[in-house]
Amino acid sequence: MRTYLFQKEIRLDVGVENLARGKVHSTSALLDSGANGIFIDQVWAEQIGLPLVKLETSIPVYNVDGTLNAGGCITHKCSFVVEYQGHRKRVTAEATQLGKINLILGWTWLFKHKS
């Protein structure tokens, strides 16, 4: 998911809205141009009640050095609304083990918000 480990990280304070319940959960999202999508920590997604949808085909996760990630394959996705500075955007994220980060906004997020 990440192409390089940066010494400085860009974090955005965002809201994650559960579409089924309408409740917004605040979190710090990592903005990462090296990530090829949007990713959410599966444990956190379950804790805040986001409905997870099983993927038809699991997606392998590779580390920067090309080895398979110990967290295993991505097997689920979920949809929710990201709120940032008054803007709201519905997104679909792959759910995986992110450790201390709840949300990674990668290339697809940056492409949609380039202006």
mmCIF file with all atom_site columns, C-alpha atoms in Angstrom:
data_model
loop_
_atom_site.group_PDB
_atom_site.id
_atom_site.type_symbol
_atom_site.label_atom_id
_atom_site.label_alt_id
_atom_site.label_comp_id
_atom_site.label_asym_id
_atom_site.label_entity_id
_atom_site.label_seq_id
_atom_site.pdbx_PDB_ins_code
_atom_site.Cartn_x
_atom_site.Cartn_y
_atom_site.Cartn_z
_atom_site.occupancy
_atom_site.B_iso_or_equiv
_atom_site.pdbx_formal_charge
_atom_site.auth_seq_id
_atom_site.auth_comp_id
_atom_site.auth_asym_id
_atom_site.auth_atom_id
_atom_site.pdbx_PDB_model_num
ATOM 1   C CA . MET A 1 1   ? 0.000   0.000   0.000  1.00 0.00 ? 1   MET A CA 1
ATOM 2   C CA . ARG A 1 2   ? 2.885   2.395   0.680  1.00 0.00 ? 2   ARG A CA 1
ATOM 3   C CA . THR A 1 3   ? 5.761   2.910   -1.678 1.00 0.00 ? 3   THR A CA 1
ATOM 4   C CA . TYR A 1 4   ? 8.087   4.675   0.714  1.00 0.00 ? 4   TYR A CA 1
ATOM 5   C CA . LEU A 1 5   ? 8.356   5.392   4.438  1.00 0.00 ? 5   LEU A CA 1
ATOM 6   C CA . PHE A 1 6   ? 8.342   9.164   4.875  1.00 0.00 ? 6   PHE A CA 1
ATOM 7   C CA . GLN A 1 7   ? 9.821   10.894  7.881  1.00 0.00 ? 7   GLN A CA 1
ATOM 8   C CA . LYS A 1 8   ? 7.046   13.496  7.799  1.00 0.00 ? 8   LYS A CA 1
ATOM 9   C CA . GLU A 1 9   ? 3.450   12.445  7.571  1.00 0.00 ? 9   GLU A CA 1
ATOM 10  C CA . ILE A 1 10  ? 0.497   14.517  6.484  1.00 0.00 ? 10  ILE A CA 1
ATOM 11  C CA . ARG A 1 11  ? -2.535  13.853  8.628  1.00 0.00 ? 11  ARG A CA 1
ATOM 12  C CA . LEU A 1 12  ? -6.009  15.268  8.152  1.00 0.00 ? 12  LEU A CA 1
ATOM 13  C CA . ASP A 1 13  ? -8.648  15.504  10.862 1.00 0.00 ? 13  ASP A CA 1
ATOM 14  C CA . VAL A 1 14  ? -11.701 13.977  9.200  1.00 0.00 ? 14  VAL A CA 1
ATOM 15  C CA . GLY A 1 15  ? -15.094 12.622  10.074 1.00 0.00 ? 15  GLY A CA 1
ATOM 16  C CA . VAL A 1 16  ? -16.178 9.144   8.998  1.00 0.00 ? 16  VAL A CA 1
ATOM 17  C CA . GLU A 1 17  ? -19.953 8.858   8.711  1.00 0.00 ? 17  GLU A CA 1
ATOM 18  C CA . ASN A 1 18  ? -21.610 5.492   9.033  1.00 0.00 ? 18  ASN A CA 1
ATOM 19  C CA . LEU A 1 19  ? -24.200 5.541   6.219  1.00 0.00 ? 19  LEU A CA 1
ATOM 20  C CA . ALA A 1 20  ? -26.459 3.020   7.978  1.00 0.00 ? 20  ALA A CA 1
ATOM 21  C CA . ARG A 1 21  ? -26.554 4.864   11.303 1.00 0.00 ? 21  ARG A CA 1
ATOM 22  C CA . GLY A 1 22  ? -25.778 8.466   10.329 1.00 0.00 ? 22  GLY A CA 1
ATOM 23  C CA . LYS A 1 23  ? -23.232 8.761   13.144 1.00 0.00 ? 23  LYS A CA 1
ATOM 24  C CA . VAL A 1 24  ? -19.945 10.592  12.478 1.00 0.00 ? 24  VAL A CA 1
ATOM 25  C CA . HIS A 1 25  ? -16.711 9.354   14.055 1.00 0.00 ? 25  HIS A CA 1
ATOM 26  C CA . SER A 1 26  ? -13.714 11.693  14.198 1.00 0.00 ? 26  SER A CA 1
ATOM 27  C CA . THR A 1 27  ? -10.288 10.362  13.323 1.00 0.00 ? 27  THR A CA 1
ATOM 28  C CA . SER A 1 28  ? -6.932  11.358  11.928 1.00 0.00 ? 28  SER A CA 1
ATOM 29  C CA . ALA A 1 29  ? -6.412  10.133  8.364  1.00 0.00 ? 29  ALA A CA 1
ATOM 30  C CA . LEU A 1 30  ? -3.013  9.638   6.784  1.00 0.00 ? 30  LEU A CA 1
ATOM 31  C CA . LEU A 1 31  ? -2.744  11.358  3.406  1.00 0.00 ? 31  LEU A CA 1
ATOM 32  C CA . ASP A 1 32  ? -0.452  9.128   1.348  1.00 0.00 ? 32  ASP A CA 1
ATOM 33  C CA . SER A 1 33  ? 0.312   9.700   -2.332 1.00 0.00 ? 33  SER A CA 1
ATOM 34  C CA . GLY A 1 34  ? 2.160   6.372   -2.365 1.00 0.00 ? 34  GLY A CA 1
ATOM 35  C CA . ALA A 1 35  ? -0.985  4.397   -1.513 1.00 0.00 ? 35  ALA A CA 1
ATOM 36  C CA . ASN A 1 36  ? -2.955  3.194   -4.506 1.00 0.00 ? 36  ASN A CA 1
ATOM 37  C CA . GLY A 1 37  ? -6.408  3.485   -2.902 1.00 0.00 ? 37  GLY A CA 1
ATOM 38  C CA . ILE A 1 38  ? -8.362  4.232   0.241  1.00 0.00 ? 38  ILE A CA 1
ATOM 39  C CA . PHE A 1 39  ? -7.855  1.894   3.185  1.00 0.00 ? 39  PHE A CA 1
ATOM 40  C CA . ILE A 1 40  ? -9.556  1.594   6.563  1.00 0.00 ? 40  ILE A CA 1
ATOM 41  C CA . ASP A 1 41  ? -8.452  -0.405  9.568  1.00 0.00 ? 41  ASP A CA 1
ATOM 42  C CA . GLN A 1 42  ? -10.790 -3.404  9.703  1.00 0.00 ? 42  GLN A CA 1
ATOM 43  C CA . VAL A 1 43  ? -10.871 -3.591  13.499 1.00 0.00 ? 43  VAL A CA 1
ATOM 44  C CA . TRP A 1 44  ? -11.764 0.120   13.781 1.00 0.00 ? 44  TRP A CA 1
ATOM 45  C CA . ALA A 1 45  ? -14.399 -0.205  11.039 1.00 0.00 ? 45  ALA A CA 1
ATOM 46  C CA . GLU A 1 46  ? -16.025 -3.039  12.994 1.00 0.00 ? 46  GLU A CA 1
ATOM 47  C CA . GLN A 1 47  ? -15.821 -1.049  16.256 1.00 0.00 ? 47  GLN A CA 1
ATOM 48  C CA . ILE A 1 48  ? -17.707 1.920   14.779 1.00 0.00 ? 48  ILE A CA 1
ATOM 49  C CA . GLY A 1 49  ? -20.246 -0.363  13.119 1.00 0.00 ? 49  GLY A CA 1
ATOM 50  C CA . LEU A 1 50  ? -19.409 0.099   9.440  1.00 0.00 ? 50  LEU A CA 1
ATOM 51  C CA . PRO A 1 51  ? -20.984 -2.706  7.399  1.00 0.00 ? 51  PRO A CA 1
ATOM 52  C CA . LEU A 1 52  ? -18.240 -4.783  5.785  1.00 0.00 ? 52  LEU A CA 1
ATOM 53  C CA . VAL A 1 53  ? -18.845 -6.440  2.423  1.00 0.00 ? 53  VAL A CA 1
ATOM 54  C CA . LYS A 1 54  ? -16.847 -9.548  1.514  1.00 0.00 ? 54  LYS A CA 1
ATOM 55  C CA . LEU A 1 55  ? -14.855 -9.257  -1.718 1.00 0.00 ? 55  LEU A CA 1
ATOM 56  C CA . GLU A 1 56  ? -15.332 -11.909 -4.397 1.00 0.00 ? 56  GLU A CA 1
ATOM 57  C CA . THR A 1 57  ? -11.555 -12.207 -4.695 1.00 0.00 ? 57  THR A CA 1
ATOM 58  C CA . SER A 1 58  ? -9.118  -11.411 -1.903 1.00 0.00 ? 58  SER A CA 1
ATOM 59  C CA . ILE A 1 59  ? -6.357  -8.869  -2.602 1.00 0.00 ? 59  ILE A CA 1
ATOM 60  C CA . PRO A 1 60  ? -2.787  -9.664  -1.507 1.00 0.00 ? 60  PRO A CA 1
ATOM 61  C CA . VAL A 1 61  ? -0.983  -6.884  0.371  1.00 0.00 ? 61  VAL A CA 1
ATOM 62  C CA . TYR A 1 62  ? 2.729   -6.414  -0.282 1.00 0.00 ? 62  TYR A CA 1
ATOM 63  C CA . ASN A 1 63  ? 5.305   -4.590  1.806  1.00 0.00 ? 63  ASN A CA 1
ATOM 64  C CA . VAL A 1 64  ? 7.719   -2.077  0.326  1.00 0.00 ? 64  VAL A CA 1
ATOM 65  C CA . ASP A 1 65  ? 10.353  -4.818  -0.023 1.00 0.00 ? 65  ASP A CA 1
ATOM 66  C CA . GLY A 1 66  ? 7.976   -6.983  -2.091 1.00 0.00 ? 66  GLY A CA 1
ATOM 67  C CA . THR A 1 67  ? 7.196   -9.526  0.626  1.00 0.00 ? 67  THR A CA 1
ATOM 68  C CA . LEU A 1 68  ? 3.613   -10.421 1.534  1.00 0.00 ? 68  LEU A CA 1
ATOM 69  C CA . ASN A 1 69  ? 2.266   -8.478  4.489  1.00 0.00 ? 69  ASN A CA 1
ATOM 70  C CA . ALA A 1 70  ? 1.856   -10.497 7.698  1.00 0.00 ? 70  ALA A CA 1
ATOM 71  C CA . GLY A 1 71  ? -1.647  -9.041  8.127  1.00 0.00 ? 71  GLY A CA 1
ATOM 72  C CA . GLY A 1 72  ? -2.889  -11.170 5.277  1.00 0.00 ? 72  GLY A CA 1
ATOM 73  C CA . CYS A 1 73  ? -4.997  -10.420 2.250  1.00 0.00 ? 73  CYS A CA 1
ATOM 74  C CA . ILE A 1 74  ? -7.739  -7.807  1.994  1.00 0.00 ? 74  ILE A CA 1
ATOM 75  C CA . THR A 1 75  ? -11.024 -9.687  2.115  1.00 0.00 ? 75  THR A CA 1
ATOM 76  C CA . HIS A 1 76  ? -13.587 -6.932  2.785  1.00 0.00 ? 76  HIS A CA 1
ATOM 77  C CA . LYS A 1 77  ? -14.549 -3.411  1.755  1.00 0.00 ? 77  LYS A CA 1
ATOM 78  C CA . CYS A 1 78  ? -16.948 -0.816  3.140  1.00 0.00 ? 78  CYS A CA 1
ATOM 79  C CA . SER A 1 79  ? -18.563 2.430   2.074  1.00 0.00 ? 79  SER A CA 1
ATOM 80  C CA . PHE A 1 80  ? -18.904 5.576   4.159  1.00 0.00 ? 80  PHE A CA 1
ATOM 81  C CA . VAL A 1 81  ? -18.785 9.360   3.902  1.00 0.00 ? 81  VAL A CA 1
ATOM 82  C CA . VAL A 1 82  ? -15.553 11.236  4.607  1.00 0.00 ? 82  VAL A CA 1
ATOM 83  C CA . GLU A 1 83  ? -16.054 14.772  5.915  1.00 0.00 ? 83  GLU A CA 1
ATOM 84  C CA . TYR A 1 84  ? -13.167 17.221  5.623  1.00 0.00 ? 84  TYR A CA 1
ATOM 85  C CA . GLN A 1 85  ? -13.384 20.993  6.088  1.00 0.00 ? 85  GLN A CA 1
ATOM 86  C CA . GLY A 1 86  ? -17.066 21.128  5.181  1.00 0.00 ? 86  GLY A CA 1
ATOM 87  C CA . HIS A 1 87  ? -16.763 18.818  2.170  1.00 0.00 ? 87  HIS A CA 1
ATOM 88  C CA . ARG A 1 88  ? -18.464 15.437  2.152  1.00 0.00 ? 88  ARG A CA 1
ATOM 89  C CA . LYS A 1 89  ? -17.565 12.589  -0.178 1.00 0.00 ? 89  LYS A CA 1
ATOM 90  C CA . ARG A 1 90  ? -18.855 9.025   -0.276 1.00 0.00 ? 90  ARG A CA 1
ATOM 91  C CA . VAL A 1 91  ? -15.973 6.582   -0.650 1.00 0.00 ? 91  VAL A CA 1
ATOM 92  C CA . THR A 1 92  ? -15.395 2.852   -0.699 1.00 0.00 ? 92  THR A CA 1
ATOM 93  C CA . ALA A 1 93  ? -12.332 1.613   1.154  1.00 0.00 ? 93  ALA A CA 1
ATOM 94  C CA . GLU A 1 94  ? -10.605 -1.717  1.400  1.00 0.00 ? 94  GLU A CA 1
ATOM 95  C CA . ALA A 1 95  ? -10.499 -2.975  4.996  1.00 0.00 ? 95  ALA A CA 1
ATOM 96  C CA . THR A 1 96  ? -7.184  -4.297  6.281  1.00 0.00 ? 96  THR A CA 1
ATOM 97  C CA . GLN A 1 97  ? -4.874  -4.168  9.285  1.00 0.00 ? 97  GLN A CA 1
ATOM 98  C CA . LEU A 1 98  ? -3.400  -0.662  9.512  1.00 0.00 ? 98  LEU A CA 1
ATOM 99  C CA . GLY A 1 99  ? -2.042  -0.803  13.046 1.00 0.00 ? 99  GLY A CA 1
ATOM 100 C CA . LYS A 1 100 ? -2.134  2.642   14.676 1.00 0.00 ? 100 LYS A CA 1
ATOM 101 C CA . ILE A 1 101 ? -3.806  4.366   11.715 1.00 0.00 ? 101 ILE A CA 1
ATOM 102 C CA . ASN A 1 102 ? -7.565  4.209   11.194 1.00 0.00 ? 102 ASN A CA 1
ATOM 103 C CA . LEU A 1 103 ? -7.727  5.562   7.646  1.00 0.00 ? 103 LEU A CA 1
ATOM 104 C CA . ILE A 1 104 ? -5.371  6.066   4.702  1.00 0.00 ? 104 ILE A CA 1
ATOM 105 C CA . LEU A 1 105 ? -6.441  8.414   1.920  1.00 0.00 ? 105 LEU A CA 1
ATOM 106 C CA . GLY A 1 106 ? -4.324  7.507   -1.075 1.00 0.00 ? 106 GLY A CA 1
ATOM 107 C CA . TRP A 1 107 ? -4.057  8.253   -4.771 1.00 0.00 ? 107 TRP A CA 1
ATOM 108 C CA . THR A 1 108 ? -7.783  7.865   -5.548 1.00 0.00 ? 108 THR A CA 1
ATOM 109 C CA . TRP A 1 109 ? -8.633  10.478  -2.897 1.00 0.00 ? 109 TRP A CA 1
ATOM 110 C CA . LEU A 1 110 ? -5.948  12.869  -4.122 1.00 0.00 ? 110 LEU A CA 1
ATOM 111 C CA . PHE A 1 111 ? -7.045  12.489  -7.756 1.00 0.00 ? 111 PHE A CA 1
ATOM 112 C CA . LYS A 1 112 ? -10.654 13.356  -6.892 1.00 0.00 ? 112 LYS A CA 1
ATOM 113 C CA . HIS A 1 113 ? -9.560  16.375  -4.815 1.00 0.00 ? 113 HIS A CA 1
ATOM 114 C CA . LYS A 1 114 ? -6.782  17.769  -7.000 1.00 0.00 ? 114 LYS A CA 1
ATOM 115 C CA . SER A 1 115 ? -8.344  21.199  -7.422 1.00 0.00 ? 115 SER A CA 1
#
